[in-house]
Amino acid sequence: MRYKYLTIILLLYSYGLSAQTLVLRPDSTLSTQVELSEIVITASKNETKLKELPASVSVIPMKSITANEITSLSQLGTLSPNFVMPEYGSKLTSPVYIRGIGSRINNPSIGLYVDNVPYFEKSAFEFDFFDLERIEILRGPQGTLYGRNSMGGLINIVTRSPLNYQGANLSVSAATYGSYRLRGGGYMKLNDKLAVSLSGNYLHNDGFYENKFLNQKVDKLNSFGFRNKIVYQASGKFTVENVASIDNSKQGGYPYALYNVETQTDGDVSYNQPSSYDRLMFSDALNFKYTAANWELTNTVSYQYIDDIQKIDQDFTPDSLYFIKQLQTQQMVANELMVKSRGNSRYSWLFGAFGFMQGSESDVDVNTYKIKLWYLKTYDADVTGVAFFHQSTFKVTDNLSVTGGLRFDYETSGLHYKYRSTKANIELPRTDTIYPDMKDHIFLPKLALNYKFNHVSVYASYTWGYKPGGFNTTFERPEDLKFKNEKSNNYEVGAKASLFSLLYADLALFYTKLKDQQIYRTTLSGRGAYLENAGVSENKGIEVTLKSSPVRGFEAMVAYGYTYSKILKYEKDAVTNYNNNFTQYIPRHTLAIQATQTLLFNKSSFIDQIKLNVLYNQNGLLYWDLENNLNKRAYRLIETPYRTLSAKVSFIKGNVQFDIWGKNLLNADYHSFLFEALGNTYIQKGKPMQLGVNVLVKF
């Protein structure tokens, strides 16, 4: 079957090449991916061009997002090397791993900013994409400029601005598995000073997986979102921008099935209590910018609110064993003030101050039916932080530049914990504890060299990474209540080249030494998870990105990443240690190969353009368990390499576009997640092949 679909795609592609020789016409509007070298990376905070930035970076423009039907953060790994975001069954748990660094629970190890709003909670990471301009992915620690939770890298999402884009659009999509999507937006300049935009998105999906016991789909989804952007330019020097967005989703979950370790076979999703995750999220950012001749001042104040509820049959079997309901409310206020130099002088600089306050309240309601135990855990947690940072770049010569930076981070976190329980309807003694605040502070230095010659830039950098410690919300032993901060030293060398406007190449080699890495562990009872600190770990690898446009209308991209992630020292006790074991959840390599062909027809033709896009992905071997050999059994819990293929054909006439697309056309059979709980092993299968169509109208 897989060869059938591959043959169809190759035939379409061959037809496109032959058609091109007959009807292709010049068109200056065609932009190529190699022009990415001239893009300014806003996440650098000092308007550095991609080619001149001493870091490994992926820039995913809007056209690549739409061409590959990228609809959420979890799908970015199809275009970026060493980027992994497994699907864990709901939007609540959405960890990102870059270069082998990530965190499945608690605070993320990867920073996420959307229109200057910091997302400090992983439960906010997975949201529907719409209205995007581009996505910037910076790999490696970004602690000097971003501090906490950017230990493995940073994702910066920029949405469309009504200053740069005017008009309106509306798109309707339908796909197999009962998927329907409606998207639209309007962008306008009301006058020379004021511009506004409003965009929205609605998504429905019947679900990909069936609960055999309940005879219904387990992962049904309904979600909608809106974004409003207002930009006011009071003068040529002063600009005010406000971006407000809301996201609401009601999601079924979790498509977990029993996995037989001995026979290595998958069971069916089959449990008796419906599970779900509902989330309401609101964010707003108000940005002030004043531009003078030689310097610029910006201040961004942001707010984020999350209200969610999780219901989960935690044993995932037809028996009534454990059922959990978790309600959570989170609020975060942050402010960043920054002043930086402008112009092309040999010395450029920036200074900044950042502060935030984050509070959360959560109730965890647990029923253990067979032993007639009910308990309610209540957490009232707060985190406050402040930071000061500086970065300077000095051009020693026209070709050589030196960048140095330093950040000081200080934060304090507190926890008020309450516990109520009943056994056989008899109330047990209560617990009400206010724990002493945890305090963290650290200096985060950075040093980088960049040398340019002809069309090539080479760089070397040394950076520190940092992730704060905190309180575990699930613990069964007093020593598991807290976990320490995690630190890293990162060494990186790389090169970027733009050759004859035909090829853009980006190469990076990295080595990261981690101390006190925060490791995900399952509680002794199997009814929860917590973080504890390992001793010493290391990650090393390579990233290669090639983009080429050898002829007008054709573009190609190859992105390859290799990560060797290993725990050097992690001894739990005199008997158990994980020394020299591979880190779990990290594929050994990632590969993406993309090709896009655009055919332009004569104006008298019934159609203006046909675009064909093909994307091939491969993920390498990974370990699902820290032991690398579960319970010393004969069969390792590993995921062998697997391959996926996606394609899209677009027909364009004037302001109307019609798309036919498919994902996982090879219908690859793989696991997107595997874990242990309650003495069992569970899996979540990867999504099957999906086919769909879109209609887009621009006004």
XYZ file of C-alpha atoms in Angstrom:
699
model
C 0.000 0.000 0.000
C 2.799 2.426 0.892
C 4.354 2.053 -2.575
C 1.014 2.851 -4.182
C 0.913 6.297 -2.561
C 4.569 6.928 -3.243
C 4.037 6.102 -6.915
C 1.120 8.536 -7.152
C 3.216 11.334 -5.669
C 6.132 10.649 -7.994
C 3.808 10.631 -11.006
C 2.337 13.970 -9.967
C 5.800 15.374 -9.491
C 6.966 14.067 -12.882
C 3.895 15.572 -14.516
C 4.673 18.904 -12.866
C 8.218 18.923 -14.249
C 7.017 18.143 -17.740
C 4.275 20.745 -17.537
C 6.797 23.304 -16.404
C 8.697 23.106 -19.676
C 5.515 24.072 -21.524
C 3.894 26.771 -19.448
C 6.256 28.100 -16.799
C 6.602 31.851 -16.972
C 8.819 34.272 -15.019
C 7.339 35.786 -11.875
C 9.254 37.999 -9.485
C 6.840 37.185 -6.659
C 8.338 33.739 -6.221
C 10.499 33.836 -3.091
C 13.062 31.194 -2.291
C 14.039 29.599 0.989
C 17.674 30.621 0.544
C 16.603 34.205 1.256
C 16.250 33.140 4.883
C 19.862 34.188 5.406
C 18.721 37.832 5.215
C 15.896 37.444 7.751
C 16.260 39.358 10.990
C 15.831 37.093 14.030
C 13.612 38.959 16.472
C 14.371 36.449 19.251
C 17.969 37.735 19.249
C 16.574 41.010 20.704
C 19.147 43.056 18.806
C 17.937 42.629 15.206
C 20.649 40.188 14.181
C 20.458 38.618 10.739
C 20.138 34.849 10.640
C 23.482 34.447 8.887
C 25.292 36.587 11.466
C 23.739 35.037 14.584
C 26.245 32.752 16.385
C 23.704 30.037 17.090
C 21.894 27.160 15.416
C 18.530 28.512 14.245
C 15.570 27.308 12.208
C 13.255 29.883 10.675
C 9.940 28.483 9.491
C 8.075 31.085 7.415
C 4.334 31.180 6.925
C 4.512 29.550 3.496
C 6.273 26.485 4.949
C 3.750 26.283 7.773
C 0.826 26.272 5.336
C 2.515 24.090 2.691
C 3.091 21.330 5.258
C -0.239 21.721 7.099
C 1.574 22.549 10.345
C -1.291 23.231 12.751
C 0.342 23.041 16.205
C 3.657 23.078 18.029
C 3.931 19.274 18.158
C 4.319 19.168 14.359
C 7.338 21.496 14.157
C 9.690 18.543 14.505
C 8.863 17.666 10.916
C 10.855 20.724 9.764
C 13.470 21.372 12.471
C 16.456 19.137 13.361
C 16.767 17.728 16.882
C 13.288 19.007 17.776
C 10.893 16.491 19.351
C 7.459 17.006 20.890
C 5.773 13.635 21.467
C 2.003 13.391 21.657
C 1.062 12.397 25.213
C -2.688 12.038 24.872
C -3.800 15.570 25.722
C -2.753 19.215 25.586
C -2.086 19.172 29.334
C 1.265 17.411 28.962
C 3.098 18.941 26.010
C 6.850 18.846 26.664
C 9.346 19.878 24.008
C 12.825 18.338 23.664
C 15.623 20.107 21.804
C 19.052 18.489 21.607
C 17.896 15.913 24.139
C 16.929 18.485 26.777
C 13.326 18.642 27.957
C 11.018 17.960 30.875
C 7.900 15.821 30.809
C 6.345 17.361 33.947
C 6.640 20.610 35.937
C 8.376 23.601 34.323
C 9.472 23.301 30.694
C 13.122 23.227 29.649
C 12.360 25.017 26.382
C 11.264 28.652 26.285
C 8.170 29.660 24.329
C 7.192 33.223 23.434
C 4.158 34.193 21.366
C 4.059 37.871 20.401
C 6.296 38.725 23.381
C 4.160 36.743 25.868
C 6.266 34.174 27.790
C 4.601 30.768 28.170
C 5.953 29.335 31.417
C 3.575 26.354 31.573
C 3.687 23.315 29.280
C -0.082 23.025 29.584
C -0.214 26.163 27.391
C 2.206 24.950 24.700
C -0.168 22.960 22.477
C -2.600 25.353 20.799
C -4.020 25.716 17.287
C -1.891 27.664 14.806
C -3.470 30.443 12.775
C -2.556 33.967 11.716
C 1.191 33.210 11.879
C 3.986 35.096 10.146
C 6.916 32.889 11.114
C 8.406 30.689 13.822
C 11.997 30.981 15.047
C 13.613 28.017 16.813
C 16.909 28.726 18.568
C 18.721 25.571 19.689
C 20.983 25.480 22.710
C 20.787 27.471 25.983
C 19.369 30.990 25.655
C 19.796 31.815 29.332
C 21.636 35.130 28.954
C 18.715 36.817 27.209
C 15.809 34.667 28.436
C 16.858 33.052 31.712
C 14.657 30.355 33.251
C 13.190 27.536 31.171
C 15.280 28.228 28.051
C 17.931 25.647 28.887
C 17.490 23.583 25.738
C 16.451 26.360 23.399
C 13.760 28.876 22.551
C 10.696 28.961 20.311
C 9.611 32.431 19.217
C 6.265 32.684 17.395
C 5.448 35.882 15.514
C 1.913 36.495 14.250
C 0.836 38.704 11.366
C 0.948 42.455 11.815
C -1.630 44.740 10.177
C 1.238 47.154 9.510
C 2.836 44.691 7.089
C -0.223 42.883 5.721
C -3.626 44.248 4.730
C -6.656 42.429 3.454
C -8.838 39.551 4.546
C -8.909 35.795 4.108
C -11.201 32.878 4.850
C -10.383 29.173 4.631
C -12.442 26.021 5.121
C -10.921 22.551 5.573
C -12.348 19.044 5.726
C -10.461 15.799 6.313
C -10.915 12.176 7.227
C -11.641 11.210 10.841
C -14.324 13.887 10.942
C -11.935 16.835 10.883
C -13.259 20.290 10.033
C -11.530 23.639 10.342
C -12.613 27.239 9.726
C -10.058 30.053 9.747
C -10.250 33.713 8.843
C -8.788 37.130 9.486
C -8.995 40.776 8.568
C -6.077 43.234 8.580
C -6.339 46.958 7.876
C -4.717 50.341 8.404
C -7.424 52.743 9.551
C -5.128 55.712 8.958
C -1.421 56.557 8.893
C -1.122 55.935 12.613
C -3.551 53.141 13.500
C -3.725 49.542 12.254
C -5.886 46.687 13.551
C -6.448 43.004 12.872
C -8.830 40.308 14.065
C -8.418 36.617 13.268
C -10.046 33.407 14.403
C -9.915 29.639 14.192
C -12.368 26.793 14.832
C -11.439 23.100 14.769
C -13.460 19.919 15.196
C -12.200 16.349 15.074
C -14.210 13.154 15.707
C -11.065 11.421 16.978
C -8.408 9.047 15.632
C -8.637 6.290 18.264
C -11.580 4.179 19.426
C -12.263 3.035 22.971
C -13.335 -0.563 22.390
C -14.985 -0.895 25.792
C -17.180 2.192 25.406
C -17.508 1.805 21.622
C -16.741 5.484 21.041
C -13.866 7.681 19.917
C -11.575 8.515 22.780
C -9.918 11.734 21.512
C -12.704 13.902 20.135
C -11.707 17.582 19.948
C -13.480 20.926 19.689
C -11.468 24.125 19.936
C -11.627 27.750 18.921
C -9.366 30.782 19.213
C -9.297 34.507 18.464
C -6.511 37.058 18.219
C -6.776 40.839 18.136
C -3.838 43.105 17.340
C -3.840 46.904 17.578
C -0.827 48.976 16.519
C -0.658 52.721 17.088
C 2.240 54.796 15.760
C 1.986 58.099 17.568
C 4.984 59.411 15.678
C 7.984 58.169 13.793
C 9.586 57.450 17.141
C 6.848 56.109 19.411
C 4.802 52.927 18.817
C 2.270 51.121 21.007
C 1.071 47.590 20.226
C -1.440 45.411 22.027
C -1.994 41.736 21.226
C -4.806 39.813 22.916
C -5.644 36.173 22.257
C -8.018 33.566 23.614
C -7.944 29.791 23.163
C -10.622 27.359 24.304
C -10.555 23.601 23.770
C -12.534 20.568 24.887
C -10.571 17.412 24.246
C -11.148 13.731 24.815
C -8.250 11.616 26.054
C -6.265 9.474 26.588
C -5.736 6.875 23.805
C -3.594 4.560 25.932
C -3.606 0.789 25.397
C -1.880 -2.055 27.223
C 1.428 -3.152 25.712
C 2.660 -6.733 26.056
C 6.387 -6.430 26.716
C 7.077 -10.144 26.225
C 5.417 -10.413 22.806
C 5.930 -6.722 21.908
C 2.318 -6.400 20.755
C -0.187 -3.568 21.162
C -3.529 -4.033 22.826
C -6.683 -2.014 22.202
C -7.709 1.206 23.879
C -10.269 -0.187 26.328
C -11.283 1.455 29.594
C -14.585 2.152 31.287
C -14.502 5.780 32.463
C -14.384 8.524 29.802
C -11.406 10.844 30.153
C -11.005 14.423 28.980
C -9.048 17.662 29.157
C -10.735 21.068 28.870
C -8.771 24.322 28.839
C -9.456 28.043 28.622
C -6.445 30.266 27.992
C -6.192 34.036 27.647
C -3.096 36.160 27.083
C -2.394 39.820 26.438
C 0.778 41.794 25.744
C 1.153 45.571 25.712
C 4.361 46.750 24.064
C 5.769 50.291 24.102
C 8.666 51.222 21.823
C 10.555 54.502 21.565
C 13.153 54.837 18.814
C 15.856 57.493 18.872
C 18.708 58.067 16.461
C 21.227 55.790 18.197
C 19.174 53.820 20.711
C 15.808 52.184 21.266
C 13.732 51.626 24.397
C 11.066 48.911 24.685
C 8.822 47.812 27.508
C 6.518 44.813 27.322
C 4.016 43.933 30.025
C 2.121 40.663 29.561
C -0.549 38.633 31.297
C -1.617 35.017 30.893
C -4.539 33.149 32.443
C -5.139 29.380 32.251
C -8.146 27.530 33.633
C -8.301 23.794 32.962
C -9.784 20.522 34.169
C -8.484 17.001 33.592
C -10.481 13.797 34.090
C -8.595 10.551 33.653
C -9.210 6.833 34.157
C -5.684 6.288 35.412
C -5.665 2.488 35.218
C -6.812 2.512 31.545
C -8.604 -0.816 31.946
C -12.274 -1.937 31.989
C -12.025 -2.206 35.801
C -12.846 0.674 38.137
C -9.535 1.073 39.934
C -8.421 4.711 39.894
C -10.056 7.876 38.636
C -8.539 11.339 38.952
C -10.033 14.775 38.457
C -7.661 17.727 38.486
C -8.771 21.360 38.409
C -6.172 24.054 37.926
C -6.066 27.840 37.633
C -2.878 29.722 36.754
C -2.087 33.396 36.362
C 1.146 35.054 35.318
C 2.207 38.707 34.979
C 5.576 39.573 33.430
C 7.379 42.757 32.457
C 10.539 43.293 30.447
C 12.268 46.640 30.049
C 15.103 46.839 27.558
C 17.262 49.557 26.009
C 19.597 48.800 23.116
C 21.824 50.547 20.611
C 20.932 51.189 16.968
C 22.998 51.768 13.881
C 26.020 50.148 12.298
C 28.756 51.150 14.692
C 31.441 48.688 15.699
C 30.006 48.398 19.184
C 26.412 47.386 19.870
C 24.844 46.763 23.253
C 21.648 46.057 25.150
C 20.607 46.191 28.787
C 17.425 44.739 30.234
C 15.445 43.950 33.356
C 12.786 41.263 33.659
C 10.347 40.404 36.408
C 7.392 38.080 36.804
C 4.833 36.775 39.279
C 3.098 33.454 38.747
C 0.452 31.860 40.914
C -1.466 28.614 40.580
C -4.195 26.833 42.496
C -4.952 23.177 41.823
C -7.161 20.464 43.299
C -6.372 16.792 42.667
C -9.387 14.605 43.418
C -8.523 10.851 43.493
C -10.796 7.824 43.871
C -9.277 4.378 44.490
C -12.402 2.272 44.343
C -11.277 -1.208 45.402
C -9.794 -0.057 48.691
C -12.512 2.609 49.089
C -9.980 5.389 49.518
C -10.742 8.942 48.414
C -8.414 11.873 48.837
C -8.187 15.499 47.769
C -4.849 17.262 47.426
C -4.871 21.045 47.172
C -1.854 23.057 46.041
C -1.507 26.824 46.269
C 1.839 27.670 44.668
C 3.495 30.939 43.734
C 6.739 31.878 42.012
C 8.299 35.342 41.826
C 11.406 36.215 39.876
C 13.576 39.123 38.801
C 16.493 39.275 36.380
C 18.991 41.768 34.969
C 20.870 41.093 31.752
C 23.383 42.649 29.382
C 24.885 41.725 26.028
C 27.547 43.483 23.948
C 28.910 42.825 20.484
C 32.168 44.369 19.332
C 33.454 44.206 15.763
C 37.188 43.682 16.171
C 37.595 43.891 12.388
C 35.162 44.070 9.501
C 35.077 40.271 9.571
C 35.492 39.323 13.235
C 33.010 40.095 16.000
C 32.928 39.141 19.678
C 29.704 38.831 21.686
C 29.600 38.636 25.451
C 26.698 38.629 27.859
C 25.737 38.083 31.479
C 22.425 37.605 33.260
C 21.567 37.451 36.939
C 18.400 35.527 37.832
C 16.776 35.401 41.255
C 13.502 33.743 42.113
C 11.582 32.402 45.066
C 8.804 29.814 45.119
C 6.340 28.836 47.821
C 3.826 26.051 48.380
C 0.761 25.698 50.592
C -0.351 22.057 50.609
C -3.601 20.602 51.979
C -4.631 16.956 52.132
C -8.037 15.464 52.948
C -8.995 11.782 52.743
C -11.615 9.206 53.660
C -11.328 5.442 53.976
C -14.607 3.502 53.683
C -16.399 6.860 54.136
C -14.571 7.536 57.395
C -12.649 10.804 57.398
C -8.935 10.525 58.165
C -6.688 13.190 59.769
C -6.109 16.235 57.591
C -2.834 17.826 56.556
C -2.340 21.583 56.145
C 1.268 22.582 55.527
C 2.969 25.779 54.403
C 6.461 24.861 53.234
C 9.398 27.272 53.569
C 10.100 29.198 50.371
C 12.696 27.835 47.962
C 15.137 30.447 46.700
C 17.315 30.263 43.618
C 19.852 32.633 42.106
C 22.415 32.217 39.362
C 24.698 34.104 36.954
C 24.393 33.046 33.294
C 27.346 34.056 31.096
C 27.749 33.847 27.341
C 30.706 34.279 24.990
C 30.649 33.923 21.191
C 32.982 34.619 18.280
C 31.774 35.107 14.708
C 34.022 35.391 11.646
C 32.790 36.255 8.150
C 34.592 35.716 4.873
C 33.086 35.875 1.405
C 29.581 34.382 1.863
C 30.457 32.239 4.878
C 30.173 32.857 8.626
C 31.783 30.584 11.196
C 31.203 30.855 14.926
C 32.076 29.344 18.278
C 30.157 29.893 21.514
C 30.082 29.003 25.185
C 26.850 29.428 27.155
C 25.307 28.436 30.460
C 21.867 26.935 30.788
C 19.658 26.929 33.851
C 16.328 25.532 34.981
C 15.081 26.382 38.474
C 14.207 23.832 41.110
C 10.798 23.534 42.677
C 8.165 21.481 44.448
C 6.760 18.196 43.161
C 2.972 18.179 43.151
C 3.013 14.388 43.468
C 5.211 12.764 46.101
C 4.953 9.751 48.431
C 8.188 10.209 50.362
C 9.292 13.403 52.136
C 12.592 13.419 50.239
C 10.684 13.647 46.958
C 8.893 16.896 47.827
C 11.586 19.121 46.292
C 14.024 18.937 43.407
C 17.122 21.098 42.841
C 17.895 23.387 39.934
C 19.483 21.997 36.802
C 22.520 23.590 35.159
C 24.444 23.060 31.932
C 27.574 24.134 30.111
C 27.154 24.285 26.349
C 29.931 24.409 23.738
C 29.066 24.941 20.100
C 30.807 25.556 16.783
C 29.054 26.142 13.501
C 29.069 27.639 10.045
C 26.506 29.337 7.809
C 26.920 29.913 4.108
C 24.884 31.449 1.306
C 26.272 30.499 -2.080
C 25.292 32.250 -5.319
C 21.747 32.831 -3.995
C 21.145 29.148 -4.753
C 22.140 27.337 -1.567
C 21.898 28.201 2.101
C 23.728 25.876 4.494
C 23.725 25.816 8.300
C 25.978 23.427 10.229
C 26.384 23.143 14.014
C 28.199 20.769 16.364
C 27.397 20.909 20.066
C 28.423 19.423 23.389
C 26.393 19.965 26.565
C 27.385 18.873 30.070
C 24.443 18.792 32.504
C 24.595 18.748 36.287
C 21.666 17.693 38.500
C 19.474 16.949 35.497
C 15.802 16.804 36.497
C 14.656 13.269 35.680
C 11.060 12.053 35.390
C 10.278 9.189 37.766
C 7.145 7.182 38.590
C 6.058 6.981 42.230
C 6.381 3.668 44.073
C 2.618 3.121 43.918
C 2.569 3.860 40.176
C -0.167 6.488 40.657
C 1.811 9.555 39.732
C 5.176 10.997 38.793
C 7.753 13.386 40.193
C 11.150 14.896 39.362
C 14.430 13.979 40.998
C 17.972 15.041 40.205
C 20.476 12.860 38.417
C 24.187 13.449 38.875
C 25.921 14.215 35.572
C 24.674 13.869 31.976
C 25.951 14.818 28.556
C 24.415 15.535 25.163
C 26.387 15.877 21.967
C 25.500 15.932 18.330
C 25.229 17.706 15.025
C 22.677 19.685 13.031
C 22.706 20.277 9.292
C 20.204 22.346 7.341
C 20.419 22.819 3.565
C 18.027 24.962 1.528
C 18.317 25.276 -2.235
C 16.493 26.807 -5.157
C 18.485 25.744 -8.238
C 15.787 26.899 -10.671
C 12.978 29.390 -10.247
C 9.875 27.689 -8.951
C 11.652 24.760 -7.312
C 12.779 24.671 -3.674
C 14.350 21.896 -1.623
C 15.280 21.525 2.032
C 17.145 18.921 4.051
C 17.308 19.130 7.847
C 19.212 16.476 9.782
C 19.894 16.255 13.511
C 21.862 13.719 15.561
C 21.745 13.643 19.378
C 23.740 11.320 21.603
C 22.153 11.861 25.025
C 23.536 9.855 27.925
C 23.464 9.833 31.733
C 27.007 9.574 33.042
C 26.269 9.351 36.758
C 22.906 8.662 38.405
C 22.963 6.381 41.447
C 19.713 5.962 43.377
C 21.135 3.639 46.019
C 23.839 1.034 46.573
C 22.074 -1.395 44.234
C 20.345 0.704 41.574
C 22.115 3.076 39.218
C 21.584 4.317 35.672
C 25.184 5.149 34.893
C 25.935 5.231 31.146
C 22.277 4.703 30.215
C 20.695 6.663 27.386
C 18.223 9.413 28.239
C 14.611 8.425 27.614
C 12.331 9.970 24.953
C 15.225 11.236 22.781
C 15.474 9.858 19.202
C 19.030 9.289 18.059
C 18.408 11.246 14.881
C 15.767 13.267 13.017
C 15.597 13.787 9.266
C 13.390 15.983 7.086
C 13.507 16.220 3.285
C 11.160 18.683 1.618
C 10.650 19.540 -2.048
C 8.310 22.178 -3.461
C 7.531 22.745 -7.145
C 5.566 25.787 -8.327
C 4.131 25.820 -11.853
C 3.049 29.188 -13.260
C 0.648 29.141 -16.207
C -0.099 31.735 -18.844
C -2.628 34.408 -17.919
C -5.069 33.031 -20.469
C -5.083 29.619 -18.748
C -7.955 28.437 -16.572
C -5.530 28.272 -13.624
C -2.683 30.517 -12.494
C -0.512 28.199 -10.388
C -0.100 24.635 -9.242
C 2.073 23.968 -6.205
C 3.241 20.509 -5.195
C 4.875 19.995 -1.804
C 6.326 16.702 -0.529
C 7.782 16.153 2.955
C 9.611 13.007 4.084
C 10.510 12.473 7.751
C 12.449 9.846 9.659
C 12.936 9.487 13.411
C 15.695 7.315 14.803
C 15.943 4.829 17.640
C 14.855 5.967 21.103
C 14.469 4.458 24.583
C 11.162 4.822 26.400
C 12.495 3.880 29.833
C 15.450 5.116 31.845
C 16.592 1.568 32.569
C 17.029 0.963 28.819
C 15.944 -2.592 29.642
C 12.681 -2.677 31.579
C 12.908 -4.828 34.718
C 15.886 -6.589 33.123
C 13.561 -8.478 30.796
C 14.711 -9.860 27.499
C 12.978 -7.188 25.445
C 14.074 -3.601 25.516
C 11.495 -0.853 25.488
C 12.740 0.921 22.397
C 11.158 2.581 19.406
C 12.824 1.510 16.184
C 13.279 4.075 13.376
C 10.129 4.908 11.445
C 9.312 7.015 8.387
C 6.407 9.236 7.400
C 5.491 10.947 4.144
C 3.199 13.921 3.607
C 2.179 15.758 0.454
C 0.036 18.659 -0.678
C -1.128 19.886 -4.108
C -2.504 23.430 -4.411
C -4.430 24.882 -7.353
C -4.540 28.690 -7.427
C -6.708 30.976 -9.553
C -6.718 34.634 -8.670
C -7.617 34.969 -4.992
C -8.927 31.415 -4.670
C -6.832 28.384 -3.666
C -7.884 24.728 -3.502
C -5.654 22.174 -1.728
C -5.551 18.394 -1.572
C -3.277 17.046 1.147
C -2.311 13.914 3.008
C -0.323 13.103 6.137
C 1.444 9.844 6.969
C 0.743 8.606 3.450
C 2.858 5.514 4.111
C 0.538 4.766 7.052
C 3.577 4.165 9.267
C 2.882 2.065 12.354
C 4.715 3.524 15.340
C 4.312 4.558 18.982
C 4.073 8.233 19.839
C 4.351 7.467 23.569
C 5.057 4.552 25.931
C 5.117 4.509 29.735
C 4.790 2.375 32.896
C 2.130 2.691 35.578
C 0.514 0.390 38.150
C 2.700 -2.537 37.116
C 1.597 -2.281 33.464
C 3.083 -0.884 30.292
C 0.949 1.372 28.095
C 1.358 2.763 24.595
C -0.172 5.429 22.434
C -0.038 4.691 18.721
C 0.952 7.353 16.204
C -1.781 8.948 14.129
C -2.767 7.007 10.992
C -2.919 8.325 7.447
C -5.197 11.334 7.035
C -6.444 12.942 3.817
C -8.036 16.362 3.478
C -8.977 19.331 1.321
C -8.845 23.113 1.882
C -10.462 26.089 0.174
C -8.873 29.503 0.747
C -10.298 32.821 -0.438
C -8.448 36.141 -0.151
C -10.264 39.459 -0.293
